[in-house]
Tab-separated table of C-alpha atoms in Angstrom:
chain	number	residue	atom	x	y	z
A	238	UNK	CA	0.000	0.000	0.000
A	239	UNK	CA	1.239	3.485	-0.822
A	240	UNK	CA	3.474	5.035	1.813
A	241	UNK	CA	4.159	1.861	3.812
A	242	UNK	CA	7.522	0.284	4.506
A	243	UNK	CA	6.414	-2.761	2.527
A	244	UNK	CA	5.702	-0.586	-0.509
A	245	UNK	CA	9.064	1.139	-0.162
A	246	UNK	CA	10.908	-2.185	0.097
A	247	UNK	CA	9.040	-3.615	-2.890
A	248	UNK	CA	9.827	-0.517	-4.959
A	249	UNK	CA	13.503	-0.703	-4.043
A	250	UNK	CA	13.566	-4.359	-5.085
A	251	UNK	CA	11.862	-3.563	-8.391
A	252	UNK	CA	14.353	-0.795	-9.168
A	253	UNK	CA	17.234	-3.155	-8.396
A	254	UNK	CA	15.846	-5.863	-10.696
A	255	UNK	CA	15.283	-3.463	-13.583
A	256	UNK	CA	18.756	-1.954	-13.293
A	257	UNK	CA	20.317	-5.426	-13.230
A	258	UNK	CA	18.559	-6.053	-16.544
A	259	UNK	CA	20.196	-2.959	-18.023
A	260	UNK	CA	17.299	-0.507	-17.791
A	261	UNK	CA	17.681	3.112	-16.766
A	262	UNK	CA	15.234	3.822	-13.932
A	263	UNK	CA	13.808	7.220	-13.015
A	264	UNK	CA	12.268	7.517	-9.532
A	265	UNK	CA	9.533	10.150	-9.344
A	266	UNK	CA	8.631	10.898	-5.692
A	267	UNK	CA	5.491	12.774	-4.662
A	268	UNK	CA	3.483	13.561	-1.534
A	269	UNK	CA	-0.235	13.016	-0.990
A	270	UNK	CA	-1.928	15.323	1.488
A	271	UNK	CA	1.403	16.509	2.914
A	272	UNK	CA	1.824	13.186	4.722
A	273	UNK	CA	1.796	10.069	2.527
A	274	UNK	CA	4.864	9.515	0.379
A	275	UNK	CA	4.411	7.881	-3.007
A	276	UNK	CA	6.676	7.378	-5.992
A	277	UNK	CA	6.397	6.343	-9.618
A	278	UNK	CA	9.132	4.162	-11.111
A	279	UNK	CA	9.857	4.523	-14.829
A	280	UNK	CA	12.263	2.177	-16.610
A	281	UNK	CA	13.653	3.295	-19.985
A	282	UNK	CA	15.642	1.671	-22.780
A	283	UNK	CA	16.071	2.736	-26.378
A	284	UNK	CA	17.199	1.033	-29.562
A	285	UNK	CA	18.483	4.340	-30.948
A	286	UNK	CA	18.623	8.006	-29.880
A	287	UNK	CA	15.488	9.940	-30.728
A	288	UNK	CA	13.407	6.846	-31.475
A	289	UNK	CA	9.623	7.263	-31.038
A	290	UNK	CA	8.275	6.348	-27.611
A	291	UNK	CA	6.073	3.441	-26.543
A	292	UNK	CA	4.837	3.615	-22.949
A	293	UNK	CA	3.478	0.629	-21.018
A	294	UNK	CA	1.965	1.452	-17.632
A	295	UNK	CA	0.630	-0.504	-14.669
A	296	UNK	CA	-0.206	0.334	-11.042
A	297	UNK	CA	1.893	-1.311	-8.352
A	298	UNK	CA	-0.053	-0.240	-5.260
A	299	UNK	CA	-2.906	-2.111	-3.552
A	300	UNK	CA	-6.154	-0.499	-2.415
A	301	UNK	CA	-6.174	0.563	1.237
A	302	UNK	CA	-9.782	-0.489	1.873
A	303	UNK	CA	-12.654	-1.957	-0.111
A	304	UNK	CA	-16.148	-3.320	0.422
A	305	UNK	CA	-15.215	-6.325	-1.708
A	306	UNK	CA	-11.715	-7.586	-0.849
A	307	UNK	CA	-9.362	-7.545	-3.813
A	308	UNK	CA	-6.486	-9.982	-4.136
A	309	UNK	CA	-3.322	-7.886	-4.308
A	310	UNK	CA	-1.578	-10.594	-6.331
A	311	UNK	CA	-3.931	-9.733	-9.187
A	312	UNK	CA	-4.511	-6.044	-8.437
A	313	UNK	CA	-1.866	-4.813	-8.857
A	314	UNK	CA	1.028	-7.287	-8.705
A	315	UNK	CA	0.042	-9.097	-11.908
A	316	UNK	CA	0.767	-6.120	-14.159
A	317	UNK	CA	4.111	-5.617	-12.432
A	318	UNK	CA	4.995	-9.261	-13.041
A	319	UNK	CA	4.187	-9.017	-16.749
A	320	UNK	CA	6.209	-5.844	-17.296
A	321	UNK	CA	9.157	-7.115	-15.283
A	322	UNK	CA	9.295	-10.313	-17.347
A	323	UNK	CA	8.906	-8.258	-20.515
A	324	UNK	CA	11.881	-6.163	-19.413
A	325	UNK	CA	13.899	-9.382	-19.347
A	326	UNK	CA	12.736	-10.981	-22.595
A	327	UNK	CA	11.854	-8.290	-25.146
A	328	UNK	CA	14.256	-7.876	-28.069
A	329	UNK	CA	14.855	-4.135	-28.198
A	330	UNK	CA	16.611	-4.487	-31.530
A	331	UNK	CA	13.282	-5.504	-33.031
A	332	UNK	CA	11.239	-2.938	-31.090
A	333	UNK	CA	13.079	0.024	-32.690
A	334	UNK	CA	11.458	2.442	-30.247
A	335	UNK	CA	12.273	4.012	-26.934
A	336	UNK	CA	10.420	1.686	-24.566
A	337	UNK	CA	9.210	3.088	-21.242
A	338	UNK	CA	7.780	0.868	-18.502
A	339	UNK	CA	5.894	2.920	-15.913
A	340	UNK	CA	5.096	1.419	-12.511
A	341	UNK	CA	2.554	3.790	-10.977
A	342	UNK	CA	1.899	4.423	-7.296
A	343	UNK	CA	-1.273	5.729	-5.586
A	344	UNK	CA	-3.541	4.534	-8.382
A	345	UNK	CA	-6.020	2.355	-6.535
A	346	UNK	CA	-7.636	4.429	-3.756
A	347	UNK	CA	-10.215	6.472	-5.631
A	348	UNK	CA	-13.313	7.140	-3.523
A	349	UNK	CA	-11.564	6.813	-0.174
A	350	UNK	CA	-11.380	9.928	2.068
A	351	UNK	CA	-8.452	12.130	1.069
A	352	UNK	CA	-7.705	10.150	-2.083
A	353	UNK	CA	-8.396	10.455	-5.778
A	354	UNK	CA	-8.169	7.789	-8.455
A	355	UNK	CA	-5.084	7.662	-10.655
A	356	UNK	CA	-2.856	10.006	-8.657
A	357	UNK	CA	0.394	8.502	-9.930
A	358	UNK	CA	-0.646	8.362	-13.577
A	359	UNK	CA	-1.956	11.929	-13.524
A	360	UNK	CA	1.302	13.157	-12.031
A	361	UNK	CA	3.282	11.320	-14.699
A	362	UNK	CA	1.168	12.740	-17.513
A	363	UNK	CA	1.472	16.279	-16.153
A	364	UNK	CA	5.254	16.123	-15.725
A	365	UNK	CA	6.427	13.631	-18.352
A	366	UNK	CA	8.438	16.044	-20.494
A	367	UNK	CA	10.255	17.439	-17.429
A	368	UNK	CA	10.644	14.389	-15.200
A	369	UNK	CA	11.294	11.718	-17.849
A	370	UNK	CA	12.087	13.573	-21.093
A	371	UNK	CA	13.132	10.371	-22.888
A	372	UNK	CA	9.506	9.190	-22.523
A	373	UNK	CA	7.841	12.455	-23.555
A	374	UNK	CA	5.167	12.493	-26.278
A	375	UNK	CA	4.584	8.733	-26.471
A	376	UNK	CA	3.317	7.404	-29.768
A	377	UNK	CA	1.164	4.865	-27.923
A	378	UNK	CA	0.285	4.126	-24.289
A	379	UNK	CA	-0.857	0.665	-23.168
A	380	UNK	CA	-2.237	0.193	-19.659
A	381	UNK	CA	-2.347	-3.099	-17.746
A	382	UNK	CA	-4.585	-3.942	-14.789
A	383	UNK	CA	-5.714	-7.217	-13.198
A	384	UNK	CA	-4.041	-9.406	-15.809
A	385	UNK	CA	-3.472	-12.551	-13.734
A	386	UNK	CA	-6.776	-14.270	-12.996
A	387	UNK	CA	-7.539	-17.744	-14.297
A	388	UNK	CA	-10.009	-17.806	-17.197
A	389	UNK	CA	-9.802	-14.034	-17.589
A	390	UNK	CA	-10.666	-12.491	-20.931
A	391	UNK	CA	-9.564	-9.195	-22.426
A	392	UNK	CA	-11.955	-7.020	-24.398
A	393	UNK	CA	-11.062	-3.956	-26.440
A	394	UNK	CA	-11.916	-0.703	-24.698
A	395	UNK	CA	-14.404	1.179	-26.881
A	396	UNK	CA	-12.806	4.461	-25.781
A	397	UNK	CA	-9.305	3.394	-26.849
A	398	UNK	CA	-7.465	4.112	-30.084
A	399	UNK	CA	-8.968	1.853	-32.796
A	400	UNK	CA	-5.684	1.287	-34.630
A	401	UNK	CA	-3.855	0.352	-31.443
A	402	UNK	CA	-6.677	-1.963	-30.374
A	403	UNK	CA	-6.564	-3.644	-33.780
A	404	UNK	CA	-2.784	-4.120	-33.647
A	405	UNK	CA	-2.795	-5.678	-30.175
A	406	UNK	CA	-5.682	-8.031	-30.877
A	407	UNK	CA	-4.114	-8.929	-34.239
A	408	UNK	CA	-1.017	-10.038	-32.329
A	409	UNK	CA	-3.249	-12.133	-30.067
A	410	UNK	CA	-4.889	-13.764	-33.085
A	411	UNK	CA	-1.487	-14.502	-34.627
A	412	UNK	CA	-0.570	-16.295	-31.398
A	413	UNK	CA	-3.885	-18.198	-31.502
A	414	UNK	CA	-5.087	-16.578	-28.282
A	415	UNK	CA	-8.556	-15.569	-29.491
A	416	UNK	CA	-10.206	-17.367	-26.577
A	417	UNK	CA	-8.455	-15.045	-24.129
A	418	UNK	CA	-8.521	-11.992	-26.425
A	419	UNK	CA	-11.903	-12.199	-28.227
A	420	UNK	CA	-12.336	-9.678	-31.028
A	421	UNK	CA	-15.017	-7.772	-29.145
A	422	UNK	CA	-15.165	-4.266	-27.727
A	423	UNK	CA	-16.752	-3.154	-24.469
A	424	UNK	CA	-17.275	0.029	-22.532
A	425	UNK	CA	-14.962	-0.659	-19.609
A	426	UNK	CA	-15.979	0.870	-16.259
A	427	UNK	CA	-12.305	1.225	-15.360
A	428	UNK	CA	-9.396	2.327	-17.533
A	429	UNK	CA	-5.812	2.496	-16.249
A	430	UNK	CA	-4.971	4.953	-19.034
A	431	UNK	CA	-7.706	7.547	-18.327
A	432	UNK	CA	-5.284	10.455	-17.620
A	433	UNK	CA	-3.383	9.666	-20.822
A	434	UNK	CA	-6.642	9.695	-22.815
A	435	UNK	CA	-7.526	13.082	-21.300
A	436	UNK	CA	-4.127	14.338	-22.459
A	437	UNK	CA	-4.978	13.355	-26.039
A	438	UNK	CA	-2.615	10.371	-26.277
A	439	UNK	CA	-3.511	7.195	-28.229
A	440	UNK	CA	-4.125	4.416	-25.710
A	441	UNK	CA	-5.308	0.844	-25.248
A	442	UNK	CA	-6.129	-1.123	-22.105
A	443	UNK	CA	-5.460	-4.732	-21.148
A	444	UNK	CA	-7.868	-5.200	-18.244
A	445	UNK	CA	-8.804	-8.715	-17.217
A	446	UNK	CA	-12.449	-9.635	-16.828
A	447	UNK	CA	-14.007	-12.857	-15.586
A	448	UNK	CA	-17.193	-14.446	-16.828
A	449	UNK	CA	-19.800	-11.894	-17.842
A	450	UNK	CA	-21.965	-10.624	-15.021
A	451	UNK	CA	-25.542	-9.436	-15.088
A	452	UNK	CA	-26.254	-7.136	-17.991
A	453	UNK	CA	-23.245	-8.433	-19.881
A	454	UNK	CA	-20.706	-6.190	-18.140
A	455	UNK	CA	-17.382	-7.870	-17.332
A	456	UNK	CA	-16.705	-7.485	-13.569
A	457	UNK	CA	-13.285	-5.948	-12.960
A	458	UNK	CA	-12.952	-7.094	-9.364
A	459	UNK	CA	-13.820	-10.541	-8.082
A	460	UNK	CA	-15.276	-11.358	-4.675
A	461	UNK	CA	-12.800	-12.856	-2.226
A	462	UNK	CA	-14.638	-16.156	-2.182
A	463	UNK	CA	-14.233	-16.588	-5.946
A	464	UNK	CA	-10.724	-15.209	-6.403
A	465	UNK	CA	-7.938	-16.650	-4.316
A	466	UNK	CA	-4.245	-17.296	-4.823
A	467	UNK	CA	-5.137	-20.654	-6.365
A	468	UNK	CA	-7.059	-18.980	-9.188
A	469	UNK	CA	-4.122	-16.914	-10.410
A	470	UNK	CA	-2.973	-18.256	-13.730
A	471	UNK	CA	0.440	-18.572	-15.310
A	472	UNK	CA	-1.426	-19.099	-18.578
A	473	UNK	CA	-3.173	-15.734	-18.356
A	474	UNK	CA	-0.013	-13.893	-17.323
A	475	UNK	CA	1.945	-15.585	-20.095
A	476	UNK	CA	-0.685	-14.783	-22.713
A	477	UNK	CA	-0.651	-11.072	-21.866
A	478	UNK	CA	3.141	-10.992	-21.935
A	479	UNK	CA	3.329	-12.830	-25.253
A	480	UNK	CA	0.815	-10.475	-26.884
A	481	UNK	CA	2.759	-7.421	-25.749
A	482	UNK	CA	6.097	-8.928	-26.792
A	483	UNK	CA	4.745	-9.887	-30.232
A	484	UNK	CA	3.210	-6.453	-30.753
A	485	UNK	CA	6.380	-4.647	-29.679
A	486	UNK	CA	8.714	-6.775	-31.769
A	487	UNK	CA	6.512	-6.566	-34.867
A	488	UNK	CA	7.264	-2.863	-35.184
A	489	UNK	CA	4.155	-0.887	-34.122
């Protein structure tokens, strides 16, 4: 949770892992309400100077309180796991872009007293050209959230960039992952890229949904009794990582 010793230790570990893999890491500290300390972590590598920017973003904090308990291993550790593995495996020579991996703090507490949703992402959007100039003016932004549940599916966000949606889901089809990435669009009640959309940037969202709920809306959080550590899926995590790797290496 944002501002705790556990969050600080986890962030330090993540920075160490990324730097061991050869990534440059920018630490962006900020304060919430003059008391709680948060920080975004942005890892950067480039195939060539001045290459266009691709930004992948995921929260790494867990909600402080909720009426329906949320498994932190899925929200938000799953997105962190995918991006960290991508940092290890992606072939930057094929990507031919500046690749920025943003791990965002203070994203998950919207609606709680003294908190707003998407604090870390909004701060990054507002300060990107000054705080991380190598990642300024991204060509595309892809957000990840809750990407680890067993039997999850990923639907295109109707509010996202159509060309980017098409490219990502085309990569999924090439990998024969249509069952996990059906070629369908939905109006998602939650978008991890909302501040980037408001800034006029082309975005897409990979947000895991379980079986359709009443009214056909995919629930974005699962009740504690139906989502436990046993229902996290290496298959789902691997599928999301493979789609991103394929898309990146195919030259978006």
